[in-house]
Short mmCIF file of C-alpha atoms and ligand atoms in Angstrom, two decimals:
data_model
loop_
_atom_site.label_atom_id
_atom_site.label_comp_id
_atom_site.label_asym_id
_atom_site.label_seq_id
_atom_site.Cartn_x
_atom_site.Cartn_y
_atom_site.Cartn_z
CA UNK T 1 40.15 83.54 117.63
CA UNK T 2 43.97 83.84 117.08
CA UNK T 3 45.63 87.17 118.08
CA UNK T 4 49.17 86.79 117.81
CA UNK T 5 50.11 89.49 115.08
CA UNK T 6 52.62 87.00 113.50
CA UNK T 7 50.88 84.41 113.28
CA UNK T 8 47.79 86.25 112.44
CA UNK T 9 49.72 88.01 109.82
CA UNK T 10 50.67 84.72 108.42
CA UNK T 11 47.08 83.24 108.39
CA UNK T 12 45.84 86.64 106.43
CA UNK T 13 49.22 86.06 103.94
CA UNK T 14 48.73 83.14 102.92
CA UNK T 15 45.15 82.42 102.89
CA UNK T 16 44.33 84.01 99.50
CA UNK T 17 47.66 82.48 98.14
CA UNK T 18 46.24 79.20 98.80
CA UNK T 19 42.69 80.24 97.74
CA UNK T 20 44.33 81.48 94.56
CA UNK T 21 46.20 78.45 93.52
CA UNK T 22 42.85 76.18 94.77
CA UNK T 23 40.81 79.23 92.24
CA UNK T 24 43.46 78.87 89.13
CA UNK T 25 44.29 75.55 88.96
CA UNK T 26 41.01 73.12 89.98
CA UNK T 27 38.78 74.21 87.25
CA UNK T 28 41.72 73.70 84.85
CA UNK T 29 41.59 69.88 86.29
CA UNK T 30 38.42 68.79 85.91
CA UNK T 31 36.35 67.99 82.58
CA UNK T 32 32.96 67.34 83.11
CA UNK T 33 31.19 70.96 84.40
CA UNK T 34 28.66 68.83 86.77
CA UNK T 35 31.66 67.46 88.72
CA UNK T 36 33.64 70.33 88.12
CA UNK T 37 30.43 72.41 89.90
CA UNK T 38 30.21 69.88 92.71
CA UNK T 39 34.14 69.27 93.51
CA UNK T 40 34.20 73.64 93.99
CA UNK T 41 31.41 73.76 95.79
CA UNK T 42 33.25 71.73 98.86
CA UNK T 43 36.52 72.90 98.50
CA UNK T 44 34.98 76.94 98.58
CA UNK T 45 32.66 76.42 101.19
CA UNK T 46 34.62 77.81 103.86
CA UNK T 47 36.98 75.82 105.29
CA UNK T 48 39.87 77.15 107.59
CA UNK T 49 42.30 75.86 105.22
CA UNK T 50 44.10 74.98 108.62
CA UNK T 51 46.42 71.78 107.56
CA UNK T 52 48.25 73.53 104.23
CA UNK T 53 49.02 76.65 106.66
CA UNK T 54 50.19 74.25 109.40
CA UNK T 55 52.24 72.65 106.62
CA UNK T 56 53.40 76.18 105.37
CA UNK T 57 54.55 77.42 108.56
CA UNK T 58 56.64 74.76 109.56
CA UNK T 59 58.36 75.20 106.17
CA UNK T 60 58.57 78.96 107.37
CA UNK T 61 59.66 77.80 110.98
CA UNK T 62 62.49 76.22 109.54
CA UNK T 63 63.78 79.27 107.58
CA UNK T 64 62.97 78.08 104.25
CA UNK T 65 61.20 80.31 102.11
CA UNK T 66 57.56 79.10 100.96
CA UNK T 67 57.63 79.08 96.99
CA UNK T 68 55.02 78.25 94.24
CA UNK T 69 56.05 74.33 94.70
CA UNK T 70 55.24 74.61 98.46
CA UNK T 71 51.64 76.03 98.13
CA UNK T 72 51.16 73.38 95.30
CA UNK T 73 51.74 70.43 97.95
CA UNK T 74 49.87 72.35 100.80
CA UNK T 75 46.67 72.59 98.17
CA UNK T 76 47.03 69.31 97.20
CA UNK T 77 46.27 68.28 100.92
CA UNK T 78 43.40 70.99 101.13
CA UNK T 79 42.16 68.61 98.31
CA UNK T 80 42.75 65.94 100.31
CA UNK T 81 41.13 67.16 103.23
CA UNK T 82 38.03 67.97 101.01
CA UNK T 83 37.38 64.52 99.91
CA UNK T 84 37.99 63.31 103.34
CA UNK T 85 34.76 66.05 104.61
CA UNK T 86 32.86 64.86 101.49
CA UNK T 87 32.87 61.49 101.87
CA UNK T 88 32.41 61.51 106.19
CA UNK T 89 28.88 63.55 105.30
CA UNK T 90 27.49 60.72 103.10
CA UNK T 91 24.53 58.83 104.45
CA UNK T 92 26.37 55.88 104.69
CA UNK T 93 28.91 57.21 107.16
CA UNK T 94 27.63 60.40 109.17
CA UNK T 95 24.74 61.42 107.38
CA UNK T 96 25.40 65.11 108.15
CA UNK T 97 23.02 67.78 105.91
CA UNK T 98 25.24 70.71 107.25
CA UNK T 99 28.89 71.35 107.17
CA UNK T 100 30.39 74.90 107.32
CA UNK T 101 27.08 76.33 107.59
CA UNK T 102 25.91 74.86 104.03
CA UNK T 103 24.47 72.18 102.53
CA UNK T 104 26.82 69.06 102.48
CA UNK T 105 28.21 67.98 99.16
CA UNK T 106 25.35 65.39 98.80
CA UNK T 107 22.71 67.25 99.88
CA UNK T 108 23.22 69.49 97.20
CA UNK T 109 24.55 67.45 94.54
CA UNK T 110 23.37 64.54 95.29
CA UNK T 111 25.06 60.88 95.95
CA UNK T 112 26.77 59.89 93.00
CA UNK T 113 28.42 63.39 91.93
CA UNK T 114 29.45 63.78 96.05
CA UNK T 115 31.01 60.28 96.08
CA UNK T 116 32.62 61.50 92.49
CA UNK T 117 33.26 65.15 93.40
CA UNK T 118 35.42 63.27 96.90
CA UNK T 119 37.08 60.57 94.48
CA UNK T 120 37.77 63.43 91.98
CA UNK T 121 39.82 65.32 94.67
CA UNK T 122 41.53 62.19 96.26
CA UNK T 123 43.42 61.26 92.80
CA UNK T 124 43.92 65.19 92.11
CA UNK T 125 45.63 65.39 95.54
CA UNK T 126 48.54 63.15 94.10
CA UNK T 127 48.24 64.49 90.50
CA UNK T 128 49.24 67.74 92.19
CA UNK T 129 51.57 66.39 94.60
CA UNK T 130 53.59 64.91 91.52
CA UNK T 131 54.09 67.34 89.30
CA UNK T 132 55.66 70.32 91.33
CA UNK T 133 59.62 70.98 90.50
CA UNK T 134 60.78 69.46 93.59
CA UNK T 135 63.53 66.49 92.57
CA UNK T 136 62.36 63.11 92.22
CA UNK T 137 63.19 61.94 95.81
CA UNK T 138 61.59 64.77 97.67
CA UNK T 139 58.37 64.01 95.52
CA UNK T 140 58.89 60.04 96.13
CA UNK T 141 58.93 60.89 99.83
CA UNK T 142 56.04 62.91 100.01
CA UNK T 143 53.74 61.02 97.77
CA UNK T 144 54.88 58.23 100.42
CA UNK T 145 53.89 60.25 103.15
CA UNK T 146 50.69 61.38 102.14
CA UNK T 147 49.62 58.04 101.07
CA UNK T 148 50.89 56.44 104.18
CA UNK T 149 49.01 59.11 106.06
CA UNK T 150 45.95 59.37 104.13
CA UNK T 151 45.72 55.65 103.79
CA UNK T 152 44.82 52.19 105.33
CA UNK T 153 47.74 52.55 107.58
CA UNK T 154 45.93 55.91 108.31
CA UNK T 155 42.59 58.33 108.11
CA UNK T 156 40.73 55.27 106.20
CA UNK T 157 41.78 52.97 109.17
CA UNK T 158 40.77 55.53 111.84
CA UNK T 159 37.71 56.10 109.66
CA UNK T 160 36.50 52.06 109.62
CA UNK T 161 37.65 52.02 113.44
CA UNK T 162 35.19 54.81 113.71
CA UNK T 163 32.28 53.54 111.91
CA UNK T 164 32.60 49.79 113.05
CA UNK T 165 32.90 51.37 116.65
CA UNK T 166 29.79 52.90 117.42
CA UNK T 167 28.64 49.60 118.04
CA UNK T 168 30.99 49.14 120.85
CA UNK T 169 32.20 51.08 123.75
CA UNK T 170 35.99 51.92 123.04
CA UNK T 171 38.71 51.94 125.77
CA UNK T 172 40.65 54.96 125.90
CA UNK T 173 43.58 53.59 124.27
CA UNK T 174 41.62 52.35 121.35
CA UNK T 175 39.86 55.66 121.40
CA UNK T 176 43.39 57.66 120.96
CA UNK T 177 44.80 55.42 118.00
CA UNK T 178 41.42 56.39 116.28
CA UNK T 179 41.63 59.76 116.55
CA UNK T 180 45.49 59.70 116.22
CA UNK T 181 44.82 57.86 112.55
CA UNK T 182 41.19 59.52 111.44
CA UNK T 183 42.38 62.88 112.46
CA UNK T 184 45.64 63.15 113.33
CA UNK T 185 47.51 61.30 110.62
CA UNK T 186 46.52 64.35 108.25
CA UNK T 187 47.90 66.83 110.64
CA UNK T 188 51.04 64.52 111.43
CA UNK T 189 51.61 64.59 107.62
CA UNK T 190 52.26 68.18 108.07
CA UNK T 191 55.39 68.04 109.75
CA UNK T 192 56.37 65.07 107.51
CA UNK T 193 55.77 67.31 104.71
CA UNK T 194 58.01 70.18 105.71
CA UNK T 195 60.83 68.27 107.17
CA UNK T 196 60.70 66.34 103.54
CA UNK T 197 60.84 69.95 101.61
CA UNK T 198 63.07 71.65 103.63
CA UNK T 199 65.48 68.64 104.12
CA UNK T 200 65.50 68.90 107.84
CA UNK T 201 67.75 67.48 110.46
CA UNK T 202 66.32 64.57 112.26
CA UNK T 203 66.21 66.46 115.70
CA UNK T 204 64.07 69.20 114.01
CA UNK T 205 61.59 67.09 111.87
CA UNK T 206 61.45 64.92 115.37
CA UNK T 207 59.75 67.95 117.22
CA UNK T 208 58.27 69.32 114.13
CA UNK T 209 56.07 66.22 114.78
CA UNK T 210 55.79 65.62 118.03
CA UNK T 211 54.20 69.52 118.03
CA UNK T 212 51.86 67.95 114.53
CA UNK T 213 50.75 64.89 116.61
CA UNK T 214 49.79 66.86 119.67
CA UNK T 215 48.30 69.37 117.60
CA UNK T 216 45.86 66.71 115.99
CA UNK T 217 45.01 64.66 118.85
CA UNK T 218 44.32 68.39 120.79
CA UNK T 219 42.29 69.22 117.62
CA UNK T 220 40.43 66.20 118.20
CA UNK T 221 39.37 66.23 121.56
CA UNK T 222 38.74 70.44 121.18
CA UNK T 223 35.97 69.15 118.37
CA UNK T 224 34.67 66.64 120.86
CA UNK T 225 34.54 69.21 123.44
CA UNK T 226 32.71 71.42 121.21
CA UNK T 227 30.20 69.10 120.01
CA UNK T 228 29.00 69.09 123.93
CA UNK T 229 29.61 72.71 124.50
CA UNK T 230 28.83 74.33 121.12
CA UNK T 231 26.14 75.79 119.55
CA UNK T 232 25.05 74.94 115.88
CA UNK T 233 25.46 78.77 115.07
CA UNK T 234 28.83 78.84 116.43
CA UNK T 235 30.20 75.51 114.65
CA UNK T 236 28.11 75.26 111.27
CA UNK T 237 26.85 72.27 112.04
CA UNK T 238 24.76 69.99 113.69
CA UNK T 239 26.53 69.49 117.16
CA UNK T 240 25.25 67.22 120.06
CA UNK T 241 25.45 64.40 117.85
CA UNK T 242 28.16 62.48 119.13
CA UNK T 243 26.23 61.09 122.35
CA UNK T 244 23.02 60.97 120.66
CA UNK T 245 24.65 58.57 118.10
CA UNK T 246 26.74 56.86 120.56
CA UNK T 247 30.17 57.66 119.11
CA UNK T 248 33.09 56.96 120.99
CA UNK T 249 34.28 60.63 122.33
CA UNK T 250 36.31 62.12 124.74
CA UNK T 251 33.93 63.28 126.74
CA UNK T 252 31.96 60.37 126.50
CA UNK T 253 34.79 57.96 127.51
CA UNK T 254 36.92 60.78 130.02
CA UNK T 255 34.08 62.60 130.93
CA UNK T 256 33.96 66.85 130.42
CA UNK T 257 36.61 67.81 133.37
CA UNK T 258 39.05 64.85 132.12
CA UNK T 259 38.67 65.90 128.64
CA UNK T 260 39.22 69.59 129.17
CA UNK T 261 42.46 68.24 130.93
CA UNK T 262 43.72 66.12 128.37
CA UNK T 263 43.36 69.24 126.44
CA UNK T 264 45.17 71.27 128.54
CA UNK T 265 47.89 68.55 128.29
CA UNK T 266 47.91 67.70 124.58
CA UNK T 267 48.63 71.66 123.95
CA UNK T 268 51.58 71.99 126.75
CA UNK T 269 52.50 68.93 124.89
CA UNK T 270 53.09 71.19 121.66
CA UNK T 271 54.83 73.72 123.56
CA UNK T 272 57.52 71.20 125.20
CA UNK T 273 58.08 70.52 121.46
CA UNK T 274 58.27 74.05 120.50
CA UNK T 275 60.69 74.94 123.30
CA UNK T 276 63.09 71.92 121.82
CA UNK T 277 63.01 73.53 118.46
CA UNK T 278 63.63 76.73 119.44
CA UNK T 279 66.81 75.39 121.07
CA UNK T 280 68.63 74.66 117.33
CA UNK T 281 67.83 78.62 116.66
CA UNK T 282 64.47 79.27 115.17
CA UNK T 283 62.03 81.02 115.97
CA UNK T 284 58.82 79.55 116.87
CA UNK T 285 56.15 82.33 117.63
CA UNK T 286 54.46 81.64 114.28
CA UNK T 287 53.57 78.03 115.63
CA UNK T 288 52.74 78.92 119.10
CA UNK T 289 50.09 81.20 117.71
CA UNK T 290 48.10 78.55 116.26
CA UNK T 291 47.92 76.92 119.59
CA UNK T 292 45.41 79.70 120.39
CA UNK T 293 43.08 78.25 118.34
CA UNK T 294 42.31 75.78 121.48
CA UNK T 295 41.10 78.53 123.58
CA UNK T 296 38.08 77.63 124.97
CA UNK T 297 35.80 80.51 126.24
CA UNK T 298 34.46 81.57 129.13
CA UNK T 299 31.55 79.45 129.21
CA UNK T 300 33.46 76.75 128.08
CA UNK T 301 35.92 76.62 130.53
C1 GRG E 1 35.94 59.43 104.70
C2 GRG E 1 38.12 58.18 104.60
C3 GRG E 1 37.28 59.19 105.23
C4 GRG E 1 37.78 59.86 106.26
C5 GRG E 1 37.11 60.93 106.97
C6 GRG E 1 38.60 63.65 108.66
C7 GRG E 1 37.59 62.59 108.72
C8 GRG E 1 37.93 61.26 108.14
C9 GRG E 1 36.41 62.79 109.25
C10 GRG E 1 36.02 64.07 109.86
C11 GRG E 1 35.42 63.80 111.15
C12 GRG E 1 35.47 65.04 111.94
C13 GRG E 1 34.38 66.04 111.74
C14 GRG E 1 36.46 65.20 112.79
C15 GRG E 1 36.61 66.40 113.59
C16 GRG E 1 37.83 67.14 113.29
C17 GRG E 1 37.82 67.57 111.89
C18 GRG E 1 38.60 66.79 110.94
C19 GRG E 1 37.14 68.65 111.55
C20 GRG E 1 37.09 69.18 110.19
O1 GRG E 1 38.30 69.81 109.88
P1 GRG E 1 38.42 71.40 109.80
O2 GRG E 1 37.81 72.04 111.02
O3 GRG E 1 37.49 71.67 108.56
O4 GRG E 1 39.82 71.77 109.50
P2 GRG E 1 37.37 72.98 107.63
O5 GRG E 1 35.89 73.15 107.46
O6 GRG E 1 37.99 74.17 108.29
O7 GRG E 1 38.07 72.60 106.38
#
C-alpha cells in the first residue's frame, strides 16, 4: 500500500516498538485475567496502529528524536483508539460481528467484559498519558488535548451526531463536523500531540494540523468510499452497510464522483500544508508517504 522507502522504513521501525510497549506494559495494568484476556484481544487484533505513527512522525518531522516517553503517549492513544473500535461494534451502536477480520470484542467476550475491556482502555489511556517523564505542563497540555479530543467536545459528540443521525438525512455541512469530531478529532490530536512534545512554533504546529485535519476528514471519506467499493475480504469487515443502514456518508450525500473528488481535494489539502512546513527547513517526505495510503486502485478509480 505505501512505497515510499522512508516512510515505509518508518512504519516497519516503529511498529514493533509500539507493539512492544502495548506487549510489556498492558498485562502489567490490568488485574482481573478475564478483562485482562478481553482488553488484548482488541488491542492485538490487527490494527494499523496508524494514529501513534502519525503522532510519531510528526515528532520526527520536527527533528525531535522519538524517546521511550513519546511511544508511551502514542500507545496510550492506540488504547484510546481501541476502546473507541470496541465500543462502535456493540449492538447498541453498530452491531458489527467482524472487525479486522475477527470476531468483535463482544462477539467473543461477550457484552459486559467488551463494554469493560473499552472502559478499561479509556481510563488506561490517561493513566499512561500521566505518568511519562515529560514536565508537568507538557503532560497538563496533553491530557487536555486528548480529553478535549476524545471527548464531548469531540469523538463522543461526532459519535451521538452519528447514531441520532441515521434517522435523518444530514446536510453536507453537518455531515463534515461529524466526521471532523467522530473521526477526525483523534487524528487532529496528533498534531496537537507533537507540537505539545516537541514545543513547536506556532507556524509549525499550525500546518502540522491543518495536514492532521485533512488527513482525518480524507481518512473518512476513503472509508466511506470503500464501504461502496470494497470487498469484505479486502477490508475485514462487513462493508455495504452504510446505505443499507441509512448512515449519513459521503457517497450517499455527494454521490461516488463528488466523493472521489473531495478526496482528491482533502489530500492536496495535506500537501499545501506540507509544502508550508517544509518552508521553516524540515523535511517532510516521511509525511507525504502516508498520504499514499489514499490510493485508490484501479477499479476504484
Ligand atoms: C464509541 C465514543 C465512541 C466512538 C467511536 C472511531 C469511532 C468513534 C467509530 C469508528 C467508526 C468507523 C469505522 C470509522 C471509519 C474510520 C475508522 C475510525 C476506521 C478504524 O480505524 P483504523 O482503520 O483501525 O485505523 P485499525 O483496525 O487499523 O486500528
Amino acid at each position: 500500500m505505501i512505497k515510499n522507502k522512508v516512510t515505509l522504513n518508518f512504519i516497519q521501525k516503529y511498529t514493533p516498538i509500539l507493539n512492544d510497549f502495548l506487549k510489556t506494559s498492558l498485562p502489567t495494568s490490568i488485574t482481573n485475567s478475564q478483562l485482562s484476556a478481553s482488553m488484548q484481544y482488541s488491542v492485538f487484533a490487527g490494527g494499523k496502529r496508524l494514529r501513534p505513527l502519525l503522532l510519531l512522525a510528526m515528532v520526527k518531522t520536527t527533528e525531535t528524536k522519538v524517546n521511550l516517553n513519546t511511544v508511551q503517549v502514542a500507545a496510550s492513544l492506540e488504547l484510546l483508539h481501541t476502546y473507541s473500535l470496541i465500543h462502535d461494534d456493540l449492538p447498541a451502536m453498530d452491531n458489527d460481528d467482524l472487525r479486522r477480520g475477527v470476531p468483535t470484542n463482544h462477539k467473543k467476550y461477550g457484552e459486559a467484559l467488551a463494554i469493560l475491556a473499552g472502559d478499561g482502555l479509556l481510563t488506561l489511556a490517561f493513566e499512561w498519558l500521566a505518568t511519562t517523564k515529560y514536565n508537568s505542563q507538557i503532560t497538563s497540555q496533553l491530557t487536555q488535548a486528548l480529553a478535549h479530543a476524545a471527548g464531548p467536545a469531540g469523538m463522543v459528540a461526532g459519535q451521538a451526531s452519528d447514531v441520532l443521525g441515521e434517522k435523518e438525512q444530514l446536510t453536507f455541512e453537518q455531515l463534515k463536523k461529524l466526521h471532523k469530531q467522530k473521526t477526525g478529532a483523534l487524528i487532529t490530536y496528533t498534531a496537537e500531540a507533537a507540537g505539545i512534545i516537541t514545543n513547536s512554533d506556532s507556524e509549525t504546529q499550525k500546518n502540522l494540523k491543518m495536514f492532521a485535519e485533512n488527513f482525518g476528514l480524507a481518512f473518512q471519506i476513503f472509508d466511506d468510499l470503500e464501504d461502496v467499493l470494497g470487498t469484505e475480504k479486502m477490508m475485514g469487515k462487513a462493508v455495504h452497510k452504510d446505505a443499507g443502514e441509512h448512515k449519513n456518508t459521503y457517497p450517499g450525500i455527494r454521490g461516488l464522483a463528488q466523493t472521489k473528488r473531495d478526496l482528491i481535494q482533502c489530500v492536496s489539502n495535506c500537501q499545501s500544508a506540507l509544502i508550508k512546513l517544509q518552508d521553516s527547513g524540515v523535511s517532510i517526505e516521511l509525511l507525504q508517504g502516508f498520504l499514499e495510503y489514499f490510493q485508490l486502485n484501479e477499479e476504484e478509480k
